[in-house]
Short mmCIF file of C-alpha atoms in Angstrom, two decimals:
data_model
loop_
_atom_site.label_atom_id
_atom_site.label_comp_id
_atom_site.label_asym_id
_atom_site.label_seq_id
_atom_site.Cartn_x
_atom_site.Cartn_y
_atom_site.Cartn_z
CA MET X 1 18.79 70.27 89.81
CA SER X 2 21.07 67.70 92.20
CA GLN X 3 24.96 68.51 92.31
CA VAL X 4 27.42 66.16 91.57
CA ALA X 5 28.99 64.39 94.21
CA PRO X 6 32.94 64.91 95.04
CA THR X 7 34.90 62.11 94.18
CA THR X 8 38.41 63.17 93.66
CA ASP X 9 38.05 60.48 90.72
CA HIS X 10 36.76 62.75 88.16
CA THR X 11 37.71 58.77 85.35
CA HIS X 12 34.93 57.71 86.12
CA LEU X 13 32.62 60.22 85.56
CA ASP X 14 29.71 59.07 84.49
CA PRO X 15 27.55 60.81 80.80
CA LYS X 16 24.90 62.76 83.18
CA GLN X 17 27.72 64.14 85.02
CA VAL X 18 30.63 64.76 82.57
CA ARG X 19 26.92 67.09 81.21
CA LYS X 20 26.25 68.81 83.68
CA VAL X 21 30.17 69.94 84.62
CA VAL X 22 29.84 71.16 80.83
CA THR X 23 26.93 73.49 80.76
CA ALA X 24 28.62 74.38 83.70
CA GLY X 25 31.23 75.54 82.91
CA CYS X 26 29.82 76.30 79.98
CA VAL X 27 27.04 78.52 80.60
CA GLY X 28 29.05 81.69 82.29
CA VAL X 29 31.28 81.23 79.59
CA PHE X 30 29.12 81.95 76.95
CA VAL X 31 26.84 85.26 79.36
CA GLU X 32 30.22 86.80 79.59
CA LEU X 33 31.63 86.33 75.37
CA TYR X 34 27.72 87.44 74.82
CA ASP X 35 27.80 90.36 77.13
CA ASN X 36 31.77 91.09 76.08
CA GLY X 37 31.24 90.22 72.52
CA ILE X 38 27.88 92.75 71.52
CA PHE X 39 29.18 95.51 72.73
CA GLY X 40 31.32 95.49 69.10
CA PHE X 41 28.78 94.43 67.07
CA MET X 42 27.07 97.42 68.47
CA ALA X 43 29.95 99.26 68.11
CA THR X 44 28.62 101.55 65.03
CA THR X 45 25.11 102.40 67.19
CA LEU X 46 26.92 103.19 70.07
CA ALA X 47 29.31 105.68 68.75
CA LEU X 48 26.32 107.65 67.37
CA VAL X 49 24.49 107.54 70.86
CA PHE X 50 27.60 107.33 73.05
CA MET X 51 30.34 110.04 71.87
CA GLN X 52 29.99 113.02 70.23
CA ALA X 53 32.89 113.70 67.32
CA GLN X 54 33.05 116.17 64.10
CA LYS X 55 33.66 112.30 61.75
CA PRO X 56 31.43 109.50 62.81
CA SER X 57 35.08 106.90 62.26
CA ASP X 58 36.40 109.81 65.44
CA ALA X 59 33.45 108.52 67.13
CA LEU X 60 33.72 104.76 65.47
CA LEU X 61 37.46 105.06 67.18
CA LEU X 62 36.32 106.35 71.00
CA VAL X 63 33.89 103.59 70.83
CA PHE X 64 37.34 101.03 70.54
CA ALA X 65 38.97 103.21 72.93
CA GLY X 66 36.53 102.96 75.96
CA TYR X 67 35.94 98.17 74.45
CA ALA X 68 40.21 98.97 74.58
CA VAL X 69 40.17 100.96 78.10
CA SER X 70 38.05 97.73 79.61
CA PHE X 71 40.46 95.67 78.60
CA LEU X 72 43.59 96.92 80.60
CA VAL X 73 41.63 95.21 84.02
CA ARG X 74 41.46 92.11 82.86
CA PRO X 75 44.56 90.55 83.85
CA LEU X 76 43.92 92.70 87.71
CA GLY X 77 40.16 90.71 87.34
CA ALA X 78 42.41 88.17 86.39
CA VAL X 79 44.44 87.90 89.31
CA VAL X 80 42.82 88.70 92.30
CA CYS X 81 39.63 85.62 91.10
CA GLY X 82 42.82 83.83 90.65
CA TYR X 83 44.10 84.03 93.71
CA LEU X 84 40.63 83.75 95.64
CA GLY X 85 39.82 80.60 93.28
CA ASP X 86 43.78 79.00 94.25
CA LYS X 87 42.78 79.50 97.69
CA ILE X 88 38.15 78.73 98.47
CA GLY X 89 38.29 77.36 95.21
CA ARG X 90 36.58 78.02 91.83
CA GLN X 91 32.93 77.22 91.99
CA LYS X 92 33.19 80.52 93.48
CA MET X 93 34.85 82.25 91.67
CA LEU X 94 32.72 81.58 88.72
CA VAL X 95 29.78 81.98 90.22
CA LEU X 96 30.70 85.75 91.63
CA CYS X 97 32.08 86.58 87.69
CA ILE X 98 28.62 85.62 85.63
CA MET X 99 27.03 87.94 88.18
CA LEU X 100 28.79 90.79 87.54
CA ILE X 101 29.38 91.03 84.62
CA SER X 102 25.62 90.68 84.14
CA ILE X 103 24.68 93.32 86.18
CA ALA X 104 27.69 95.59 84.45
CA THR X 105 25.57 93.95 81.45
CA ALA X 106 22.71 94.98 82.05
CA GLY X 107 23.47 98.86 83.48
CA ILE X 108 24.84 99.31 79.57
CA GLY X 109 21.93 98.44 79.11
CA LEU X 110 20.19 100.92 80.92
CA LEU X 111 22.05 104.21 80.93
CA PRO X 112 21.17 107.91 79.95
CA THR X 113 22.40 108.77 75.90
CA TYR X 114 25.52 111.60 75.12
CA ALA X 115 22.32 113.14 74.26
CA ALA X 116 20.33 113.06 77.53
CA ILE X 117 23.43 113.37 80.65
CA GLY X 118 26.11 114.97 78.05
CA ILE X 119 30.08 113.32 79.25
CA ALA X 120 28.13 111.57 81.58
CA ALA X 121 26.67 108.56 79.32
CA PRO X 122 30.49 108.33 77.93
CA ILE X 123 32.47 107.82 81.18
CA LEU X 124 29.52 106.00 83.00
CA LEU X 125 29.82 103.45 79.41
CA ILE X 126 32.85 103.45 79.90
CA ALA X 127 33.40 102.33 84.10
CA LEU X 128 31.04 100.08 83.72
CA ARG X 129 33.28 98.18 80.74
CA LEU X 130 35.67 98.36 83.57
CA VAL X 131 33.44 95.86 85.28
CA GLN X 132 33.14 93.73 82.70
CA GLY X 133 37.02 93.76 82.02
CA PHE X 134 37.39 92.50 85.76
CA SER X 135 34.13 90.34 85.44
CA VAL X 136 35.88 89.05 81.91
CA GLY X 137 39.68 88.27 83.41
CA GLY X 138 38.50 86.13 86.43
CA GLU X 139 35.66 84.42 83.95
CA THR X 140 37.56 82.65 81.18
CA SER X 141 40.97 81.37 83.38
CA GLY X 142 38.03 79.78 85.81
CA ALA X 143 35.91 78.23 83.47
CA LEU X 144 38.46 76.22 80.69
CA THR X 145 40.64 75.11 84.71
CA PHE X 146 37.36 74.24 85.35
CA LEU X 147 36.74 71.59 82.60
CA ALA X 148 39.76 70.58 82.06
CA GLU X 149 40.23 69.64 85.83
CA TYR X 150 37.27 67.21 85.92
CA ALA X 151 37.46 65.80 82.09
CA PRO X 152 38.82 62.25 82.00
CA GLU X 153 41.92 61.59 81.52
CA GLY X 154 42.25 61.06 77.37
CA LYS X 155 39.35 63.41 76.81
CA ARG X 156 40.26 66.90 78.04
CA GLY X 157 40.86 68.36 74.92
CA GLN X 158 37.93 67.81 73.85
CA ILE X 159 36.06 68.52 77.44
CA THR X 160 37.47 71.97 77.14
CA SER X 161 37.08 72.66 73.87
CA TYR X 162 33.17 73.15 74.50
CA ALA X 163 33.92 75.69 76.63
CA GLN X 164 35.53 77.90 73.44
CA LEU X 165 32.04 76.76 71.78
CA ALA X 166 30.06 78.04 73.83
CA SER X 167 32.11 81.08 73.66
CA PHE X 168 31.60 81.16 70.04
CA LEU X 169 27.88 80.68 70.56
CA ALA X 170 27.90 83.05 72.39
CA LEU X 171 28.85 86.09 69.90
CA PHE X 172 27.14 84.33 67.41
CA THR X 173 23.98 85.11 69.35
CA GLY X 174 25.27 88.22 70.21
CA THR X 175 25.66 88.88 65.52
CA ALA X 176 22.02 87.41 65.40
CA VAL X 177 20.64 89.38 67.90
CA ALA X 178 22.03 92.72 66.54
CA PHE X 179 21.21 90.87 62.83
CA LEU X 180 17.67 91.11 63.61
CA MET X 181 17.71 94.38 65.48
CA TYR X 182 18.56 95.93 62.49
CA HIS X 183 16.48 94.18 59.89
CA VAL X 184 13.01 94.46 62.25
CA LEU X 185 13.21 98.17 63.30
CA PRO X 186 13.63 101.61 61.55
CA ALA X 187 17.27 102.78 61.87
CA ALA X 188 15.78 105.97 63.50
CA ASP X 189 13.89 103.20 66.75
CA VAL X 190 17.78 102.18 66.70
CA LEU X 191 19.58 104.92 68.22
CA ALA X 192 16.64 105.62 70.20
CA TRP X 193 15.76 102.63 71.83
CA GLY X 194 16.34 99.64 70.47
CA TRP X 195 20.69 98.99 71.40
CA ARG X 196 19.39 98.85 74.48
CA ILE X 197 17.48 95.32 74.05
CA PRO X 198 20.60 93.22 73.37
CA PHE X 199 22.60 94.74 76.45
CA LEU X 200 19.09 93.97 79.05
CA LEU X 201 19.41 90.58 77.53
CA ALA X 202 21.75 90.14 79.60
CA ILE X 203 19.65 89.49 83.25
CA PRO X 204 17.71 86.47 82.38
CA MET X 205 20.98 84.85 80.61
CA GLY X 206 22.86 85.92 84.02
CA LEU X 207 20.47 85.01 86.11
CA ILE X 208 19.46 81.34 84.26
CA GLY X 209 23.91 80.86 84.88
CA TRP X 210 23.40 81.76 88.27
CA TYR X 211 21.81 78.74 89.76
CA ILE X 212 22.97 76.70 87.32
CA ARG X 213 26.51 77.43 88.77
CA LYS X 214 24.49 77.33 92.22
CA LYS X 215 23.80 73.37 92.11
CA ILE X 216 28.17 72.69 91.11
CA THR X 217 30.61 71.11 93.47
CA ASP X 218 34.84 72.09 92.72
CA THR X 219 36.39 70.36 90.87
CA PRO X 220 37.98 67.15 91.52
CA ASN X 221 40.83 68.40 91.54
CA PHE X 222 40.91 71.13 94.41
CA ILE X 223 38.99 68.86 96.59
CA LYS X 224 41.59 66.35 97.19
CA LEU X 225 44.15 69.35 97.50
CA LYS X 226 41.95 71.59 99.96
CA GLU X 227 41.46 67.57 102.39
CA GLU X 228 45.38 66.47 101.97
CA GLY X 229 46.10 70.62 103.17
CA GLY X 230 48.33 71.61 99.90
CA LEU X 231 46.94 75.07 99.26
CA SER X 232 48.49 77.19 98.27
CA ASN X 233 49.03 79.84 100.68
CA ASN X 234 50.01 82.79 98.67
CA PRO X 235 49.60 81.05 94.70
CA LEU X 236 50.46 84.52 92.68
CA LYS X 237 53.67 84.51 94.69
CA GLU X 238 54.57 80.89 94.68
CA ALA X 239 54.24 81.58 90.56
CA PHE X 240 56.44 84.14 90.05
CA SER X 241 59.51 82.55 92.29
CA SER X 242 59.38 79.06 90.38
CA PRO X 243 61.69 79.68 87.48
CA GLU X 244 59.43 76.41 86.20
CA HIS X 245 55.93 79.00 86.16
CA ARG X 246 57.58 81.46 85.88
CA ARG X 247 58.50 80.22 81.75
CA ALA X 248 55.03 79.39 81.89
CA MET X 249 53.94 81.82 82.31
CA LEU X 250 55.64 83.29 79.54
CA LEU X 251 54.30 81.03 77.43
CA ALA X 252 50.21 81.14 78.86
CA LEU X 253 51.46 85.02 77.62
CA PHE X 254 52.15 84.53 74.04
CA ILE X 255 50.73 81.55 73.40
CA PRO X 256 47.20 82.66 72.73
CA LEU X 257 48.88 85.81 70.26
CA MET X 258 47.42 84.89 67.55
CA ASN X 259 44.19 84.99 69.79
CA GLY X 260 44.51 88.15 69.50
CA ALA X 261 43.81 88.49 64.64
CA GLY X 262 40.85 85.33 65.71
CA TYR X 263 38.66 86.18 68.49
CA TYR X 264 38.94 90.38 68.52
CA VAL X 265 39.67 90.82 64.84
CA LEU X 266 38.07 88.42 63.04
CA PHE X 267 34.75 88.77 64.92
CA SER X 268 33.98 91.41 67.52
CA TYR X 269 35.63 94.13 65.58
CA MET X 270 34.96 92.73 61.61
CA PRO X 271 31.11 93.90 61.48
CA ALA X 272 32.52 97.72 61.70
CA PHE X 273 35.99 97.09 59.96
CA MET X 274 33.72 96.22 56.71
CA SER X 275 30.73 98.75 57.59
CA SER X 276 32.97 101.56 58.10
CA SER X 277 36.52 99.97 55.36
CA LEU X 278 34.83 98.23 53.78
CA LYS X 279 31.50 100.40 53.08
CA PHE X 280 29.25 96.94 53.47
CA PRO X 281 25.89 97.75 55.13
CA VAL X 282 25.34 96.69 58.74
CA ALA X 283 23.61 93.68 58.43
CA GLN X 284 25.72 92.25 55.54
CA GLY X 285 28.76 93.22 57.58
CA LEU X 286 26.56 91.44 60.91
CA LEU X 287 25.67 88.07 57.69
CA VAL X 288 29.52 86.72 56.61
CA THR X 289 30.93 86.94 60.66
CA GLY X 290 27.21 85.47 61.62
CA THR X 291 28.29 82.50 58.76
CA SER X 292 32.23 82.52 60.07
CA LEU X 293 30.69 81.85 62.91
CA ILE X 294 28.57 78.96 62.04
CA ALA X 295 32.08 77.55 60.86
CA ILE X 296 33.92 77.45 63.87
CA CYS X 297 31.35 76.47 65.93
CA ILE X 298 31.88 73.14 63.47
CA ALA X 299 34.93 72.60 63.61
CA ILE X 300 35.91 73.86 66.93
CA PRO X 301 35.20 70.47 69.01
CA PHE X 302 36.78 68.28 66.30
CA ALA X 303 39.96 70.23 67.05
CA GLY X 304 39.99 69.01 70.58
CA ARG X 305 39.35 65.79 70.22
CA LEU X 306 41.99 66.05 67.66
CA SER X 307 45.04 67.80 70.34
CA ASP X 308 43.17 64.81 72.22
CA ARG X 309 45.03 61.88 69.41
CA ILE X 310 47.99 63.99 67.79
CA GLY X 311 48.67 66.44 70.57
CA ARG X 312 48.64 70.32 70.92
CA LYS X 313 51.63 70.81 69.07
CA LYS X 314 50.40 69.25 66.53
CA VAL X 315 46.87 71.08 65.93
CA LEU X 316 48.51 74.37 67.22
CA ILE X 317 51.39 74.14 64.86
CA GLY X 318 48.74 73.52 62.02
CA ALA X 319 46.89 76.85 62.95
CA SER X 320 49.11 79.00 63.11
CA ILE X 321 51.26 78.23 59.89
CA GLY X 322 47.92 77.72 57.83
CA MET X 323 46.51 81.38 59.41
CA ALA X 324 50.12 82.44 58.31
CA VAL X 325 49.24 81.12 55.08
CA ALA X 326 46.36 82.02 54.40
CA GLY X 327 45.62 85.35 56.16
CA ILE X 328 46.65 87.99 53.21
CA PRO X 329 44.54 86.56 50.49
CA CYS X 330 41.19 85.73 52.00
CA TYR X 331 41.34 89.60 53.05
CA ALA X 332 41.45 90.46 49.87
CA LEU X 333 39.03 88.04 49.45
CA ILE X 334 36.81 90.01 52.38
CA ALA X 335 38.16 93.46 51.04
CA THR X 336 36.65 92.44 47.17
CA GLY X 337 33.00 93.81 48.65
CA SER X 338 31.13 91.51 47.41
CA VAL X 339 28.74 89.63 50.02
CA PRO X 340 29.17 86.08 48.84
CA LEU X 341 33.29 86.15 48.77
CA ALA X 342 33.52 87.49 51.92
CA ILE X 343 31.65 84.55 53.36
CA LEU X 344 34.33 82.10 52.00
CA GLY X 345 37.70 84.49 52.90
CA ALA X 346 35.79 85.04 56.37
CA THR X 347 35.42 80.81 56.22
CA ILE X 348 38.72 79.38 56.05
CA MET X 349 39.46 81.82 58.50
CA ALA X 350 37.59 80.67 61.11
CA VAL X 351 38.05 76.79 60.24
CA ILE X 352 41.57 77.79 60.81
CA PHE X 353 41.23 79.66 63.59
CA ALA X 354 39.31 76.81 64.88
CA GLY X 355 42.86 74.48 65.32
CA HIS X 356 43.97 77.40 67.91
CA THR X 357 41.17 78.29 70.05
CA GLY X 358 39.78 75.26 70.33
CA VAL X 359 43.05 74.07 71.27
CA MET X 360 45.46 76.70 73.21
CA HIS X 361 44.24 77.19 76.01
CA VAL X 362 44.55 74.08 77.66
CA MET X 363 47.64 73.32 76.10
CA ILE X 364 48.22 76.53 78.49
CA ILE X 365 47.09 74.14 81.31
CA GLU X 366 48.94 71.63 81.79
CA LEU X 367 52.06 73.59 81.90
CA PHE X 368 50.11 74.60 85.65
CA PRO X 369 49.69 72.53 88.46
CA THR X 370 46.36 72.78 91.47
CA ARG X 371 48.28 74.89 92.98
CA VAL X 372 48.46 77.69 91.32
CA ARG X 373 46.71 77.00 87.95
CA TYR X 374 43.80 79.57 88.46
CA SER X 375 46.10 82.49 89.00
CA ALA X 376 49.12 81.99 87.06
CA TYR X 377 47.52 80.59 83.84
CA GLY X 378 44.64 83.47 83.90
CA LEU X 379 47.55 86.46 84.37
CA GLY X 380 49.43 85.90 81.71
CA TYR X 381 46.09 84.91 79.21
CA ASN X 382 44.43 88.07 80.08
CA ILE X 383 48.41 89.88 80.02
CA SER X 384 48.11 88.77 76.89
CA THR X 385 44.22 89.05 75.21
CA ALA X 386 45.06 93.64 76.93
CA ILE X 387 48.01 93.53 74.98
CA PHE X 388 47.43 91.65 71.17
CA GLY X 389 43.14 91.87 71.67
CA GLY X 390 41.95 94.38 73.23
CA THR X 391 44.35 96.59 71.77
CA ALA X 392 43.21 96.25 68.34
CA PRO X 393 40.30 97.11 66.97
CA PHE X 394 40.73 100.43 68.03
CA VAL X 395 44.64 100.55 66.25
CA LEU X 396 43.99 99.27 63.85
CA THR X 397 41.07 101.99 63.01
CA TRP X 398 43.51 104.30 63.44
CA LEU X 399 44.75 102.65 60.72
CA ILE X 400 43.00 102.34 58.79
CA ASN X 401 42.30 105.90 59.28
CA THR X 402 46.23 107.10 59.52
CA THR X 403 47.25 104.55 55.81
CA GLY X 404 44.72 104.34 54.55
CA ASN X 405 45.70 100.47 54.04
CA VAL X 406 42.39 98.72 54.91
CA TYR X 407 44.96 95.43 55.17
CA MET X 408 46.14 95.97 58.44
CA PRO X 409 43.82 93.56 59.79
CA ALA X 410 44.93 90.41 57.63
CA PHE X 411 48.92 92.18 58.43
CA TYR X 412 47.65 91.63 61.98
CA ALA X 413 46.97 88.17 61.56
CA VAL X 414 49.52 86.80 59.68
CA ILE X 415 52.39 88.45 62.12
CA THR X 416 50.68 87.86 65.86
CA ALA X 417 50.28 84.02 64.10
CA LEU X 418 53.87 84.16 63.13
CA GLY X 419 54.19 84.48 66.83
CA THR X 420 52.28 81.74 68.26
CA LEU X 421 53.93 79.51 65.95
CA ILE X 422 57.66 80.52 67.49
CA ALA X 423 56.04 80.24 71.18
CA VAL X 424 54.31 76.82 70.52
CA SER X 425 57.97 75.60 68.98
CA THR X 426 59.52 75.77 72.36
CA VAL X 427 56.66 74.09 74.16
CA THR X 428 56.81 70.00 75.66
CA ASP X 429 53.07 68.42 73.99
CA LYS X 430 51.68 66.84 77.72
CA ALA X 431 48.65 66.30 76.69
CA HIS X 432 49.19 62.82 77.15
CA VAL X 433 50.05 62.87 80.31
CA PRO X 434 47.73 63.17 84.18
CA LEU X 435 47.34 66.94 85.53
CA ARG X 436 49.66 68.08 88.47
CA ASP X 437 48.55 68.61 91.91
CA ALA X 438 51.47 70.14 92.66
#
């Protein structure tokens, strides 16, 4: 594969160059989110393999505690990768991130079980989850920054939405792999060895992603700033020293609030929730999630293009209001126990959520200049994800076990949607102005 030329005039990239850039940005997002998401899809089985508890619900709670812990290091990954990405380049850090998470995910697939090595098994599992969390902390903000800085003017929403599309295609792939595994293999074989298959798939995926990213050059914005001697000596310190950047980082923390309810509850948490709390068979829970993932994959590019036309703010406000209104009724459909009604409820929520997930990143990116963009955007977004996203499955599982109220995810969806609505209402829309370098 030939390299994209390091021109600073990215408004005239030909379609072939745009495809190469989008592929390089999205392939890592796909691998990272597949690797990260498969942990949620396999949570019920991992609880039996790696945790020892008197009740299955307690074992599942322990697995989700391990899921949540990995999010605590996401801000660290964002700081380290963002700092280096603003100093030495986005492309180098994206290559590193995809290598780290692929190795960590494959490592999970090779781990001995609790029956084999006792307490060391869950300890090693959590250690590898920490490596995954560090890597994802640098990946998401890096890949979205990369795509936004390459995107032609007037198409930033469309181009960056492809990364979110890739993330949900990754979740769909993980769901499909888990669904097929539960259908093809007897339950005893899944517990004995089958659970390893989804994690070991990280090896070929990671190699493909690494190869593609090695063949791409850095963004025109970064190269131009470097040639002019405008790179920041300490991008994170610079971000914190500016009142404008501090306010933007706060917005980067609160604009993604709804992402906790959408991404980590509606999709990653849903199969385990439907199995443990609503008593759906595992395969049916995966079918519901898979159908809603198809819906959101179709809707995301439309949301990105719409934001290029009418602005990010209008799309995000519409999505926030939609989730606040529809969250509880849609969960009521899921809680009926009927698969068709559950598919309807989950699909409606997925389409609404597309308006948020397909647009929130580009709105945040446009708040920062090139000098500090990777660092500041990554830190704010990953702190938000750590607090409101990664902890959500653990907190909701605990709340449901404590209260017996299966509507806790619906309440969470409504509250986070209202939080996003308030944050977005304070932002000046920059959809139709060029990205700034300083």
